[in-house]
Short mmCIF file of C-alpha atoms and ligand atoms in Angstrom, two decimals:
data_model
loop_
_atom_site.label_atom_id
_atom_site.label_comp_id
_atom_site.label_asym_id
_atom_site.label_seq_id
_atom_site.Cartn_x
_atom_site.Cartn_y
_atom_site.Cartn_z
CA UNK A 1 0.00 0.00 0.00
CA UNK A 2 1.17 3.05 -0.93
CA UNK A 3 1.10 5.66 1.95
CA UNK A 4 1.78 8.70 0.28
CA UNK A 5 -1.85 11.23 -0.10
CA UNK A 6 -3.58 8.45 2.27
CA UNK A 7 -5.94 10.01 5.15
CA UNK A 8 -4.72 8.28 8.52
CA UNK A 9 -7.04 8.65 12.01
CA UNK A 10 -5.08 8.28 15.26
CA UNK A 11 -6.93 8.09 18.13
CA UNK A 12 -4.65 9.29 21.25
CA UNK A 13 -2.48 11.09 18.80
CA UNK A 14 -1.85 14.01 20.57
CA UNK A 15 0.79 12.67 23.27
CA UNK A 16 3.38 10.05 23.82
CA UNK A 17 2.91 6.98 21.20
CA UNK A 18 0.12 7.88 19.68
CA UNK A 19 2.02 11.56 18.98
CA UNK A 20 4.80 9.93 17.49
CA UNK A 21 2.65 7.41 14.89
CA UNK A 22 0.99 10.41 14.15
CA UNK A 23 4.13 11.91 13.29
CA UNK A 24 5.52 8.73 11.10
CA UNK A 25 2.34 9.16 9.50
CA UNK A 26 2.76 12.41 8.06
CA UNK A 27 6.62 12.08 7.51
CA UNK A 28 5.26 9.25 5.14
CA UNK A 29 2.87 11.49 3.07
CA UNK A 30 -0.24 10.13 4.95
CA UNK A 31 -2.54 13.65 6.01
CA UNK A 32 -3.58 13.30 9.60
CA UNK A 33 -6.74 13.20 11.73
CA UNK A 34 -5.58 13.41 15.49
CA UNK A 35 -7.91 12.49 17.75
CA UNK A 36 -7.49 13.80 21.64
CA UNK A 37 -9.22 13.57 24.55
CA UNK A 38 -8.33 16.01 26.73
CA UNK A 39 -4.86 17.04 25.33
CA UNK A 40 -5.85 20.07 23.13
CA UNK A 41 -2.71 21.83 22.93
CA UNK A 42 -0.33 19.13 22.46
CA UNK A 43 -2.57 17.91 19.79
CA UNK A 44 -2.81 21.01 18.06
CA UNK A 45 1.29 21.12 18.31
CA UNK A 46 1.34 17.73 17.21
CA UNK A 47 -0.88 18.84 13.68
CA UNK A 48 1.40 21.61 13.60
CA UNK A 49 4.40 19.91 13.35
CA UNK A 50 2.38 17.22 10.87
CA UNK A 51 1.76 20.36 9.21
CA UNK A 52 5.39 21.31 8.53
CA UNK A 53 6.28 17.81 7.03
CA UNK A 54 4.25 19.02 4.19
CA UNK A 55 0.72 17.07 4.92
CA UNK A 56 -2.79 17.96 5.95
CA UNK A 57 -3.59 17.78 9.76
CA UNK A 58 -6.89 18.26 11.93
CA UNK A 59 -7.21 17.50 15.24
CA UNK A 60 -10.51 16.57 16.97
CA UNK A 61 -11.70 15.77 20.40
CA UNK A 62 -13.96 12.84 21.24
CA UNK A 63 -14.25 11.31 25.00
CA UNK A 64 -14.67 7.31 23.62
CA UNK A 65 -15.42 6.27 26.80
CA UNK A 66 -18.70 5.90 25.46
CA UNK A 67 -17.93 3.75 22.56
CA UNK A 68 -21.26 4.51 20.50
CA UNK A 69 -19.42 7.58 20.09
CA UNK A 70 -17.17 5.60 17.78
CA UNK A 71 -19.08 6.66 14.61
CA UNK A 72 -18.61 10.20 15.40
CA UNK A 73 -14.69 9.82 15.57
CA UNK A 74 -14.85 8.79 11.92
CA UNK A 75 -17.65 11.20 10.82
CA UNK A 76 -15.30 14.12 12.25
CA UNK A 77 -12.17 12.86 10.50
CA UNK A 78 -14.02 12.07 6.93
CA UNK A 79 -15.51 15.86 7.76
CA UNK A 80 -11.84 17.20 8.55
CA UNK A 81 -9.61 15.81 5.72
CA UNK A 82 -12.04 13.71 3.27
CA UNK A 83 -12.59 9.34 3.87
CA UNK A 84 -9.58 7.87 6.04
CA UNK A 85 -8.03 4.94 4.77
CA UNK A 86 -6.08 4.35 7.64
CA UNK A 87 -6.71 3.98 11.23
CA UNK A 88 -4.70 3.05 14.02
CA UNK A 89 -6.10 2.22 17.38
CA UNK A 90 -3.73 3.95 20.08
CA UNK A 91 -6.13 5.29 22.70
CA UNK A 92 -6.00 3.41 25.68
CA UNK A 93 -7.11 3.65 29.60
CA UNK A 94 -4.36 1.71 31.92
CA UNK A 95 -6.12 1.46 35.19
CA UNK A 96 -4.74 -0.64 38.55
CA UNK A 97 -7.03 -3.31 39.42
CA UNK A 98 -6.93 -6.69 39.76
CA UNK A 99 -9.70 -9.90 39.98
CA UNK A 100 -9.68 -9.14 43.86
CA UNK A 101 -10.92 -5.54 43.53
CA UNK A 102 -12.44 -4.63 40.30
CA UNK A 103 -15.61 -3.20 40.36
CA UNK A 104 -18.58 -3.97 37.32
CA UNK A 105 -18.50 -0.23 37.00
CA UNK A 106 -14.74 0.35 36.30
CA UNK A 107 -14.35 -2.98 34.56
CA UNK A 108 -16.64 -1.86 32.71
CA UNK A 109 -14.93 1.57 31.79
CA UNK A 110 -12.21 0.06 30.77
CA UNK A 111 -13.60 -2.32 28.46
CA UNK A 112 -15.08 0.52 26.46
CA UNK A 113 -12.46 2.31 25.96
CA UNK A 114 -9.60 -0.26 25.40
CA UNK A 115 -11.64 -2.63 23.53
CA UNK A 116 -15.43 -1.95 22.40
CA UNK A 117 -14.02 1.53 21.19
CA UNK A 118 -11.29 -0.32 18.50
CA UNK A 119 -13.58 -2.57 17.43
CA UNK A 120 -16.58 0.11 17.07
CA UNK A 121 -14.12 2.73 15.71
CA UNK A 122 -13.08 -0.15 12.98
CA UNK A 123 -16.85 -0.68 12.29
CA UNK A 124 -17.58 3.00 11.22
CA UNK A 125 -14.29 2.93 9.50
CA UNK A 126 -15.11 0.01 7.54
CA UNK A 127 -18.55 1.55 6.72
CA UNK A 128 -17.61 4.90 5.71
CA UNK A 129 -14.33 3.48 3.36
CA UNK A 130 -15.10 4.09 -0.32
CA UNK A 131 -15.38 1.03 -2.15
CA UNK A 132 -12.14 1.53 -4.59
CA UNK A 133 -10.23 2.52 -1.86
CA UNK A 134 -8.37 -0.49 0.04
CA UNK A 135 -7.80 0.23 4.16
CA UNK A 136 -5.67 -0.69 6.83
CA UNK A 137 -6.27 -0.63 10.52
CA UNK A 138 -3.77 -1.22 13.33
CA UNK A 139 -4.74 -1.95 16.47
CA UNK A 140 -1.94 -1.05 19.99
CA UNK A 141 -2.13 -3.97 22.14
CA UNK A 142 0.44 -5.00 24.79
CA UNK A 143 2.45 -7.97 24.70
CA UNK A 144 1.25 -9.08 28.69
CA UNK A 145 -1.56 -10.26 26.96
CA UNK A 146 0.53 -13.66 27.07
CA UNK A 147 2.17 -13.65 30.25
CA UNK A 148 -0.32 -11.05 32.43
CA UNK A 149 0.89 -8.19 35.24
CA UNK A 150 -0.03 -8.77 38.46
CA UNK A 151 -2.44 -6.03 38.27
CA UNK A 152 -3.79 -3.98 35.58
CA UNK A 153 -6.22 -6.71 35.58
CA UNK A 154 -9.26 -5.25 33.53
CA UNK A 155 -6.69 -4.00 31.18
CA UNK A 156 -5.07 -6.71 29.86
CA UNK A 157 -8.34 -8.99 29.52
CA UNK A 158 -9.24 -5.60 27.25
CA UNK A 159 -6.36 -6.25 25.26
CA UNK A 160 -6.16 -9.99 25.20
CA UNK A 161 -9.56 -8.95 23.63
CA UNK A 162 -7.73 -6.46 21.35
CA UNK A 163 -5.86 -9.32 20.23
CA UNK A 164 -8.03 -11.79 18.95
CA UNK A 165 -10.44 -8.81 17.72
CA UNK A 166 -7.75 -7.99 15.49
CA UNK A 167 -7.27 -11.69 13.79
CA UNK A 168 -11.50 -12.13 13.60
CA UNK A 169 -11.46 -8.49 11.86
CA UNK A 170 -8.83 -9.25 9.60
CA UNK A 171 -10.87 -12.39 8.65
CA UNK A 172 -13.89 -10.79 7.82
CA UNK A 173 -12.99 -7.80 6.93
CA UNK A 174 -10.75 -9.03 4.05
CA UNK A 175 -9.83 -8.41 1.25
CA UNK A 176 -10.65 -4.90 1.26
CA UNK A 177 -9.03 -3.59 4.36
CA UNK A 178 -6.31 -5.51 6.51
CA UNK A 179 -6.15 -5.55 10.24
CA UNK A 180 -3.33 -5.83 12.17
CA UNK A 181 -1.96 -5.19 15.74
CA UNK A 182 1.17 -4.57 17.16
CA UNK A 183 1.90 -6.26 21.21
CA UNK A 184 4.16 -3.26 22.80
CA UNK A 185 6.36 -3.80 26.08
CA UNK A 186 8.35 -1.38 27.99
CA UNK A 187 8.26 0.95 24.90
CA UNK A 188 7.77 4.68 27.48
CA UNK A 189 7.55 4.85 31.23
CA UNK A 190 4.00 5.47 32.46
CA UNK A 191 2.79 8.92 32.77
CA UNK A 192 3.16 9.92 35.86
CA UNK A 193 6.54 7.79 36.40
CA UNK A 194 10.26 8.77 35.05
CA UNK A 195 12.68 6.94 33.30
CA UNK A 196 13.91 5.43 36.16
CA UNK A 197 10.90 3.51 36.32
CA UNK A 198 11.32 2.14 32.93
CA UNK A 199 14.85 1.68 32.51
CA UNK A 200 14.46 -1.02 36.01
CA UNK A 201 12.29 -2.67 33.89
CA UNK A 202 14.04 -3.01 30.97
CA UNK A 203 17.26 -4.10 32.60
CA UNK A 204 15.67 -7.53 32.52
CA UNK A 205 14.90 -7.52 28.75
CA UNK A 206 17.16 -9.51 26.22
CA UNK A 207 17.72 -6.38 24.58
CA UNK A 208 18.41 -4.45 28.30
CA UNK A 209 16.77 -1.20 27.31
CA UNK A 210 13.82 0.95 27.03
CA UNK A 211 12.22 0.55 23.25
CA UNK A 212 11.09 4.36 23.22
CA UNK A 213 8.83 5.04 20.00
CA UNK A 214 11.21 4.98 16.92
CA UNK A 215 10.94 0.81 16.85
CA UNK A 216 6.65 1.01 17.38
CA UNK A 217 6.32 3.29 14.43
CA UNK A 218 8.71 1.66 12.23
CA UNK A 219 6.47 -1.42 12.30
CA UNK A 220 3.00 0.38 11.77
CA UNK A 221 4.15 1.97 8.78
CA UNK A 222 5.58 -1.48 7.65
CA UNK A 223 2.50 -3.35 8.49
CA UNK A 224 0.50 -0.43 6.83
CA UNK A 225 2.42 -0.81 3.40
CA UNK A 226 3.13 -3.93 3.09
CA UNK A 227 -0.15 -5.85 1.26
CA UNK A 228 -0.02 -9.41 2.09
CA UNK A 229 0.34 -9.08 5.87
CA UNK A 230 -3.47 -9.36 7.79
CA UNK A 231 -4.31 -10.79 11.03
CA UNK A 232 -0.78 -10.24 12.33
CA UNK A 233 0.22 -9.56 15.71
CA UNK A 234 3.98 -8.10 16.48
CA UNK A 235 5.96 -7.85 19.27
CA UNK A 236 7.99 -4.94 20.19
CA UNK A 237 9.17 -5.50 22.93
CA UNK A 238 12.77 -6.07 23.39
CA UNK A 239 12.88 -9.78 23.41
CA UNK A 240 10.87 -9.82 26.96
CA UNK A 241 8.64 -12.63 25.72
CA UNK A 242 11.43 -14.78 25.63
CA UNK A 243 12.23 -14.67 29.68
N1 NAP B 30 3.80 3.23 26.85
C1 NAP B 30 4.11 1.94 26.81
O1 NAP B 30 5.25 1.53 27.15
C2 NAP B 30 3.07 0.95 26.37
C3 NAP B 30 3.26 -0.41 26.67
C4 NAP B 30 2.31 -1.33 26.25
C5 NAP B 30 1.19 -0.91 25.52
N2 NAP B 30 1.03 0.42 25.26
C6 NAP B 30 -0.16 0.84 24.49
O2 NAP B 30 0.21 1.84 23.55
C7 NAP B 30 -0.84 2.78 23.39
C8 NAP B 30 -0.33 4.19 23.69
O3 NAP B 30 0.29 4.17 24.96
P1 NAP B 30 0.70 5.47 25.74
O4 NAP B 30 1.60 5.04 26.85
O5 NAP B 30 1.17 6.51 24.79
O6 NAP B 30 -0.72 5.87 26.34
P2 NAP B 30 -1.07 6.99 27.43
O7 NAP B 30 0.07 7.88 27.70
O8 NAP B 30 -1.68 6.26 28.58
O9 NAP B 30 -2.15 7.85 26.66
C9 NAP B 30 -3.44 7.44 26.62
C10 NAP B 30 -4.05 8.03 25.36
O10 NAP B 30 -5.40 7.61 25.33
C11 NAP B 30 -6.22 8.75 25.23
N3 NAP B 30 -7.42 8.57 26.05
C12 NAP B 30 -7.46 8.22 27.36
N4 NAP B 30 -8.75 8.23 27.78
C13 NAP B 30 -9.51 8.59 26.71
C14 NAP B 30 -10.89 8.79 26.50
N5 NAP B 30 -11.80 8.63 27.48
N6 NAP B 30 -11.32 9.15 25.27
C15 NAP B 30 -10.44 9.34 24.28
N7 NAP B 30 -9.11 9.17 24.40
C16 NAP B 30 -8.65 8.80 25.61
C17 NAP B 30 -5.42 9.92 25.75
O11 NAP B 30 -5.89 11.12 25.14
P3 NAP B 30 -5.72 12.57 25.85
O12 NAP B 30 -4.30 12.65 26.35
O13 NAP B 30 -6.04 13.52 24.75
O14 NAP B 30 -6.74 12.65 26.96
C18 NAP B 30 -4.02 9.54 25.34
O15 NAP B 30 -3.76 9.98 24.03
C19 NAP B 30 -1.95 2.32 24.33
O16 NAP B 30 -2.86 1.52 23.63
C20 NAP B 30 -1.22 1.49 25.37
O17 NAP B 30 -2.05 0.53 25.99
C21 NAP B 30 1.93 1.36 25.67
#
């Protein structure tokens, strides 16, 4: 697939991963929708600096907590910059919880927004693609989907969810758009920790460092252009799945 005048949707492309696929977008030709939450400004600075690699940018603001809002998302981008034929998945919650605690309410919460959103947000994508145009989605998952945290409970059943959503969309969604995922590990610290934080976790890895985003976009835009790949999942994670 040929990025190059493509319209690309990012959901959580305003900060931190989702910033910098927005950003591999653009430097790839692809004009970008970047959806935020509640990070305005850095979204806006994150369309600017799309906008200086030479490509369209709009940013828009959806809560998708409420995943029937999922149609909207893609109604606002197709409004913004014209049909997207790209979408990648990167809004995520990443609450603490585990089987012990979890209440309906929050496991609920975070099942709409880390999974029913994806899969609605791929529906209304799928609907609203023109019919000569072919599509790609990929979807952020997290590669603890095969060996689970301790807690973060509700979060990685979401994405263990995320993961086989991805190969049953690619299935029936084919052969007019692919669907693919990509299982992240210790790729930034979490928000409110430092590097210190990350780099203890890393020392562990085969590959004894932090991934940071260069390696998670490379992939994406791989995955995106490369035609016979659907219903893939890929690690980037540093070798941890092999301790
Ligand atoms: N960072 C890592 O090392 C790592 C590891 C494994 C997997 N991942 C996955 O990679 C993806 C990006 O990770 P990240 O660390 O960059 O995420 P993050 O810092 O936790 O950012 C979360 C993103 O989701 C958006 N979001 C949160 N609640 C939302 C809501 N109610 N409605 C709409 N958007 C909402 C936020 O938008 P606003 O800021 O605009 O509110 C933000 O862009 C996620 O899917 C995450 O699970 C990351």
């Amino acid at each position: 697939m040929d990025l190059r005048g493509r319209i690309g949707v990012v959901t959580g492309g305003g900060v931190r991963v989702g910033r910098a696929i927005a950003l591999g977008l653009a430097r790839s030709g692809v004009d970008v929708f970047i959806h935020y939450n509640r990070s305005a400004e850095p979204a806006e600075r994150t369309a600017e600096e799309a906008r200086e690699l030479g490509v369209r940018a709009a940013v828009g603001s959806v809560d998708l907590s409420d995943p029937t809002k999922a149609a909207e998302l893609i109604d606002l981008a197709e409004r913004s910059l014209g049909a997207p034929s790209i979408l990648v998945n990167s809004a995520s919650g990443f609450p603490s919880d585990t089987i012990a605690d979890v209440t309906v309410d929050a496991w609920r919460a975070t099942l709409d927004l880390t999974l029913a959103l994806p899969v609605f947000a791929t529906q209304a994508f799928a609907a609203a693609l023109p019919d000569d145009l072919d599509g790609a989605v990929v979807n952020i998952t997290d590669v603890r989907t095969q060996t689970p945290y301790r807690e973060h409970f509700s979060y990685v059943v979401a994405k263990g969810g995320i993961d086989t959503f991805t190969k049953a969309a690619a299935l029936q969604l084919a052969p007019h758009i692919r669907v693919n995922a990509v299982a992240l590990g210790v790729i930034l610290p979490p928000p409110k920790e430092g590097d210190s934080y990350a780099e203890k976790l890393a020392a562990d890895l085969p590959l004894a460092r932090v991934g940071g985003t260069e390696p998670v976009v490379a992939i994406i835009l791989s995955l995106l252009q490369n035609d016979f790949i659907t219903g893939e999942i890929v690690r980037v994670d540093g070798g941890g799945h092999l301790t």
